[in-house]
XYZ file of C-alpha atoms in Angstrom:
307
model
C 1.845 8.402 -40.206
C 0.343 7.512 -36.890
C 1.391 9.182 -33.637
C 3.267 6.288 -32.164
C 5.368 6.156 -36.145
C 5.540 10.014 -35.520
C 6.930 9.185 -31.914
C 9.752 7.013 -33.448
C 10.476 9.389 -36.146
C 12.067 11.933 -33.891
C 13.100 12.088 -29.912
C 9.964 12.207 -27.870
C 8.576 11.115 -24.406
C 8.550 7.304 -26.003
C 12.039 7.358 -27.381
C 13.208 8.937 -23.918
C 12.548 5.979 -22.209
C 15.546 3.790 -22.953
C 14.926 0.203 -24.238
C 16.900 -0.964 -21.249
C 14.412 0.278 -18.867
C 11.622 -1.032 -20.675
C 12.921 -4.472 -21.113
C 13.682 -4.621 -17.257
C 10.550 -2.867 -16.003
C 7.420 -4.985 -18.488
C 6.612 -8.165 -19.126
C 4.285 -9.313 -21.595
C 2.306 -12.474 -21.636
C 0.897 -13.798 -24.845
C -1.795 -16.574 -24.762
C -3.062 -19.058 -27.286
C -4.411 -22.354 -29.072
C -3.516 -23.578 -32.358
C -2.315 -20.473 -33.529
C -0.219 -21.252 -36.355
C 1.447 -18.641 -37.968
C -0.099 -16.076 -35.919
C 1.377 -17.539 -32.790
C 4.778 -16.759 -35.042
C 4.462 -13.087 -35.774
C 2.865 -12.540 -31.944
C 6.389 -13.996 -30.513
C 8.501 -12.310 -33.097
C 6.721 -8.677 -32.223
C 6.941 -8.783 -28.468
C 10.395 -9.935 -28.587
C 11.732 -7.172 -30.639
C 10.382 -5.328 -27.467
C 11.812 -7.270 -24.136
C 13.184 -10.692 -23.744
C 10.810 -11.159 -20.454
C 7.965 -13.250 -22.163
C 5.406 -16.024 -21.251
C 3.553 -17.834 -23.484
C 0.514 -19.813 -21.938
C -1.003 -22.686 -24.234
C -4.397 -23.905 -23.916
C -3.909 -27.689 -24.739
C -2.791 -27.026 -28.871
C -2.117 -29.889 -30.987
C -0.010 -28.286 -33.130
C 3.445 -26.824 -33.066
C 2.860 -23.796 -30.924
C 4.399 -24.931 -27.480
C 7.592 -25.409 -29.998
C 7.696 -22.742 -31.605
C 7.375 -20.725 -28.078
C 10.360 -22.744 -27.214
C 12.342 -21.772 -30.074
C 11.596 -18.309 -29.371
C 13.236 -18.440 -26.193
C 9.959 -17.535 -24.504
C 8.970 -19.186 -21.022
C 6.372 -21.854 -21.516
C 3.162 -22.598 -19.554
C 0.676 -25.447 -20.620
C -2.635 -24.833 -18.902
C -4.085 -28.415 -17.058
C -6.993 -29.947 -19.919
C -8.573 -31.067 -16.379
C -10.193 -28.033 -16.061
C -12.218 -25.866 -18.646
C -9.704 -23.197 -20.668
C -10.538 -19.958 -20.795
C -8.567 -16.639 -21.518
C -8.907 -15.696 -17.842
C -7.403 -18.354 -16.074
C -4.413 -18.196 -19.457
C -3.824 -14.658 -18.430
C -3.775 -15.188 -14.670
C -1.209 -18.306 -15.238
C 1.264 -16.039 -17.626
C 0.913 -13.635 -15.360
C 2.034 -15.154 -12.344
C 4.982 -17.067 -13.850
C 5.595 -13.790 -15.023
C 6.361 -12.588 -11.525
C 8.006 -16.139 -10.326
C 10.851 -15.543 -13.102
C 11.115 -11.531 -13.009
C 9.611 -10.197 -9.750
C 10.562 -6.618 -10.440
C 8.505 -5.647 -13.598
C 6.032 -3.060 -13.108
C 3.967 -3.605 -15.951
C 2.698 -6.606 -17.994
C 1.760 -6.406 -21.557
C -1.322 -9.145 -22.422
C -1.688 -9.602 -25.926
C -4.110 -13.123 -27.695
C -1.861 -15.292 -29.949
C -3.817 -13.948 -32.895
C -2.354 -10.424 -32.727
C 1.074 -8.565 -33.475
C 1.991 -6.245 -30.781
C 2.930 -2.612 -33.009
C 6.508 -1.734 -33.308
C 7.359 0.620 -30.159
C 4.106 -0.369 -28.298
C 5.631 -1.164 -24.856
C 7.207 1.897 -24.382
C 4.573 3.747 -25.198
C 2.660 2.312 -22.763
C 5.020 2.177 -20.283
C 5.486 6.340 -20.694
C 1.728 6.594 -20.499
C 1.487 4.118 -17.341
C 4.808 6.043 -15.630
C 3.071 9.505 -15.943
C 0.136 8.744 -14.590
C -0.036 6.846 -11.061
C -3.879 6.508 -11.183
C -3.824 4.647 -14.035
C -4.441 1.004 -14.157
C -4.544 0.327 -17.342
C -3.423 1.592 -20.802
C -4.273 0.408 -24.626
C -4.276 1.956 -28.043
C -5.757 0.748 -31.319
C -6.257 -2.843 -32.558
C -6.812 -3.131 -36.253
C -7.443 -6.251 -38.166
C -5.064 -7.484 -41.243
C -7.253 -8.570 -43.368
C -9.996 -5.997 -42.641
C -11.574 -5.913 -46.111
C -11.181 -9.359 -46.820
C -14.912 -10.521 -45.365
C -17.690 -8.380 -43.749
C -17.270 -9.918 -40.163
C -13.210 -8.651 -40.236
C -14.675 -5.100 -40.928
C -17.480 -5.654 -38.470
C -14.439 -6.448 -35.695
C -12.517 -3.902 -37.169
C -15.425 -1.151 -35.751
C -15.521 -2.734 -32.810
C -12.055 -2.055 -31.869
C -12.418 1.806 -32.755
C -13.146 4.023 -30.486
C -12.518 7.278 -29.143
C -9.162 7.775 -26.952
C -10.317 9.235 -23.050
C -11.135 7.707 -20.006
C -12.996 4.737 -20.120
C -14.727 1.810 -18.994
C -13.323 -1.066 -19.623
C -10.556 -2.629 -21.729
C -9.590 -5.774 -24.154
C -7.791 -8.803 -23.806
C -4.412 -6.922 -25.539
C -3.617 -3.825 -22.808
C -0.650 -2.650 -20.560
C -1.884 -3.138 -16.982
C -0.098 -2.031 -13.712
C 1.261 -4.909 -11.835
C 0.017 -3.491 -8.634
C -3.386 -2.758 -9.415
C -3.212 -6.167 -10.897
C -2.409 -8.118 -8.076
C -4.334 -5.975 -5.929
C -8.002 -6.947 -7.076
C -6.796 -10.444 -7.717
C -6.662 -10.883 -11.579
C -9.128 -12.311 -13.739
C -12.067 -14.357 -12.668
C -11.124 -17.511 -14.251
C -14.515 -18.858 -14.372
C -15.812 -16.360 -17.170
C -15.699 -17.865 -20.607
C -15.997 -14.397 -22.190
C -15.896 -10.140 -20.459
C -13.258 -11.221 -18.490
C -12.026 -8.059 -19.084
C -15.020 -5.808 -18.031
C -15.342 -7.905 -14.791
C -11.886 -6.687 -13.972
C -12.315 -3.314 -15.006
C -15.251 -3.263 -12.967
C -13.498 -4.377 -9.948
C -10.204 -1.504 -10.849
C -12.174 1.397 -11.096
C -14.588 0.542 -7.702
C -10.955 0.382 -6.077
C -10.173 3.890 -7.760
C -7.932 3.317 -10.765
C -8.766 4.708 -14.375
C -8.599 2.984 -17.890
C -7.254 5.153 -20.921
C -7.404 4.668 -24.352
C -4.896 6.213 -26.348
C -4.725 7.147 -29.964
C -1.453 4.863 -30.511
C -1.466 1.753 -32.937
C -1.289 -1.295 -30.284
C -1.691 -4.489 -31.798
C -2.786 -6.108 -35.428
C -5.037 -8.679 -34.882
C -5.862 -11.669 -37.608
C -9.452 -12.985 -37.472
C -9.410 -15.086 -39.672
C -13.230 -15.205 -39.981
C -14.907 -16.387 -43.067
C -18.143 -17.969 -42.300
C -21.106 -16.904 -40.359
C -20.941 -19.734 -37.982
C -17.518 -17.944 -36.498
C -19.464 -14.770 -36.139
C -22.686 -16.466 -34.424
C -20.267 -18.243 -32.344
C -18.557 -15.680 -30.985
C -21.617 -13.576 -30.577
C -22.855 -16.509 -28.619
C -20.217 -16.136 -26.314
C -20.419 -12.200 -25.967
C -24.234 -11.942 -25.414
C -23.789 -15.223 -22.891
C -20.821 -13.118 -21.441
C -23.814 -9.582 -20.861
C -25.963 -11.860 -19.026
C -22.993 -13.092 -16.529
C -22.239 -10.014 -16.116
C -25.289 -8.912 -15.566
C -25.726 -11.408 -13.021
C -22.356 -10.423 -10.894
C -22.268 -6.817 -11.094
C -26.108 -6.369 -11.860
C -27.143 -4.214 -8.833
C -23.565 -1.861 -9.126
C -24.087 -1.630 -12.533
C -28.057 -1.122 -13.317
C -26.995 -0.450 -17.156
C -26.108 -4.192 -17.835
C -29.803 -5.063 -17.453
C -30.890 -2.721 -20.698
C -27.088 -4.330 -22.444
C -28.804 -7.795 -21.937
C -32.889 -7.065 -22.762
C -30.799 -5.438 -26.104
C -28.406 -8.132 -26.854
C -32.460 -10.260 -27.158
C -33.947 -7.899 -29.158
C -31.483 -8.012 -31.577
C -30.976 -11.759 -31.534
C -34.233 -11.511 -33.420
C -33.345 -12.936 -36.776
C -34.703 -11.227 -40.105
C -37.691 -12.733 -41.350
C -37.210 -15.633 -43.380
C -33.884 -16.886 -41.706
C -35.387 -18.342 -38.715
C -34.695 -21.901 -39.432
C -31.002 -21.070 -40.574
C -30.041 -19.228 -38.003
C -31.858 -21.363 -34.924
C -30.387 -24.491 -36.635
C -26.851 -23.642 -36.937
C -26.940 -22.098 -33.236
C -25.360 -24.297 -30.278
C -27.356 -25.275 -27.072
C -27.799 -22.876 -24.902
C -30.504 -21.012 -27.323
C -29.839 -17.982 -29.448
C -31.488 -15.370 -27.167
C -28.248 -14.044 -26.005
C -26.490 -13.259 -29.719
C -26.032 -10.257 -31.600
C -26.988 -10.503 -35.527
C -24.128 -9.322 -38.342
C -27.462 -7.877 -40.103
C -26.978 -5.211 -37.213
C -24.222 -4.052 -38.104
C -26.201 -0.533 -39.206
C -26.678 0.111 -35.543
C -25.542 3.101 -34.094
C -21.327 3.476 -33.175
C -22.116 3.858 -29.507
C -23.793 0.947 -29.588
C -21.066 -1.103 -31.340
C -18.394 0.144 -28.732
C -20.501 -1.054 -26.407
C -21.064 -4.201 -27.946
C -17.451 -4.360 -28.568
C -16.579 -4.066 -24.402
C -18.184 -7.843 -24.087
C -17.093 -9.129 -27.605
């Protein structure tokens, strides 16, 4: 049994803090694109835990704006005449967030792909109450299917990690609406590490980012093919070297995550053509290689931060 099941079992800091107060004092915005049934069980989860709930859409053509309807969920459909991108999703929900429920305290952002883990919220919310330098808040993501292909387990290690203090955070984490608003959300022009950037700017204001040993979310892949892995290693390893660029001279360290995110980009001999011929433009020297995946833990957490 994990410790937020044990939590639930019997009375507890969690179980202390009455649903009421919970309901009234987080929000949670989900965000998404052709989710499907995973857009389903995301609504479903984070309403068995408030009613406040935005879902953003990032110009679907299926049913999902629907669905969130049905759901009783408040609706946001982001403008296709500018790029999408999880950042500028999270700052929308967000801020009708606010414009319907001004007095929440916390917001819960969770992707359309993942199930938020019964009893989440107020475990966060206990965690985020008792500690006033905290900014931020998440527990463990696990994949569904995580034996179903190599590149679930591979994401599967990349969410692990050890609970403490640390750097940064992923797209599904309780954040304080005050240190929120106060370094001015997520820098909507990132196409990937949103979520480092804004650690980044948190923690040179002060605040701290916990992990905590609590199930958080269930997340759903879905990947099945090694162009979904180089793709989104694309996007990480493109995501370093912005980062790089931004925060490069606060944060000397991104430099050696970059020159490494190169080195291993190196395909295996023999797959050169394959890999350099499925890649998109913008070149393959910025993607991480699933034949890697004997590297050390420290470096997949790392990895993980930007993925």
């Amino acid at each position: 049994m994990t410790l937020l099941a044990q939590q639930f079992a019997s009375p507890g800091p969690a179980e202390n803090a009455s649903k009421d107060r919970v309901s009234r004092m987080v929000g949670i915005v989900v965000i998404g694109r052709n989710e499907g049934e995973r857009l389903h069980r995301a609504l479903a989860s984070a309403r068995d835990q408030t009613e406040q709930i935005v879902y953003v859409d990032s110009g679907s053509n299926d049913a999902s704006v629907a669905w969130a309807r049905e759901r009783g969920s408040r609706r946001s459909r982001l403008d296709a005449n500018r790029p999408f991108t999880a950042a500028r999703a999270r700052n929308a929900g967000f801020a009708r967030l606010l414009a319907r429920w001004p007095d929440i305290g916390i917001v819960q952002f969770i992707d359309g792909d993942c199930e938020l883990a019964p009893g989440w919220v107020s475990v966060a919310f206990v965690t985020l109450m008792s500690r006033p330098d905290l900014a931020i808040v998440f527990g463990r993501r696990r994949e569904r299917f995580r034996d179903a292909t190599v590149y679930n387990r591979l994401c599967d290690m990349e969410w692990d990690g050890a609970p403490g203090l640390v750097q940064s955070c992923g797209g599904d984490s309780a954040m304080r609406v005050e240190a929120l608003r106060a370094v001015g959300g997520f820098r909507e022009t990132l196409i990937a590490g949103e979520e480092p950037d804004l650690c980044h700017r948190l923690r040179r204001d002060g605040w701290l980012i916990e992990r905590i040993a609590d199930d958080m979310t269930m997340h759903d892949a879905a990947m099945t093919r090694w162009q979904q892995w180089w793709q989104r290693n694309r996007r990480s390893g493109f995501a370093g070297a912005e980062a790089w660029r931004l925060r490069g001279r606060e944060d000397p360290r991104l430099l050696r995550y970059v020159l490494s995110n190169i080195l291993w980009a190196i395909p295996p001999p023999g797959h050169c053509g394959r890999c350099y011929g499925s890649a998109s433009p913008g070149g393959p020297g910025t993607v991480r290689h699933p034949h890697h995946a004997r590297q050390s833990p420290a470096r997949r957490r790392a990895a993980g931060i930007l993925a």
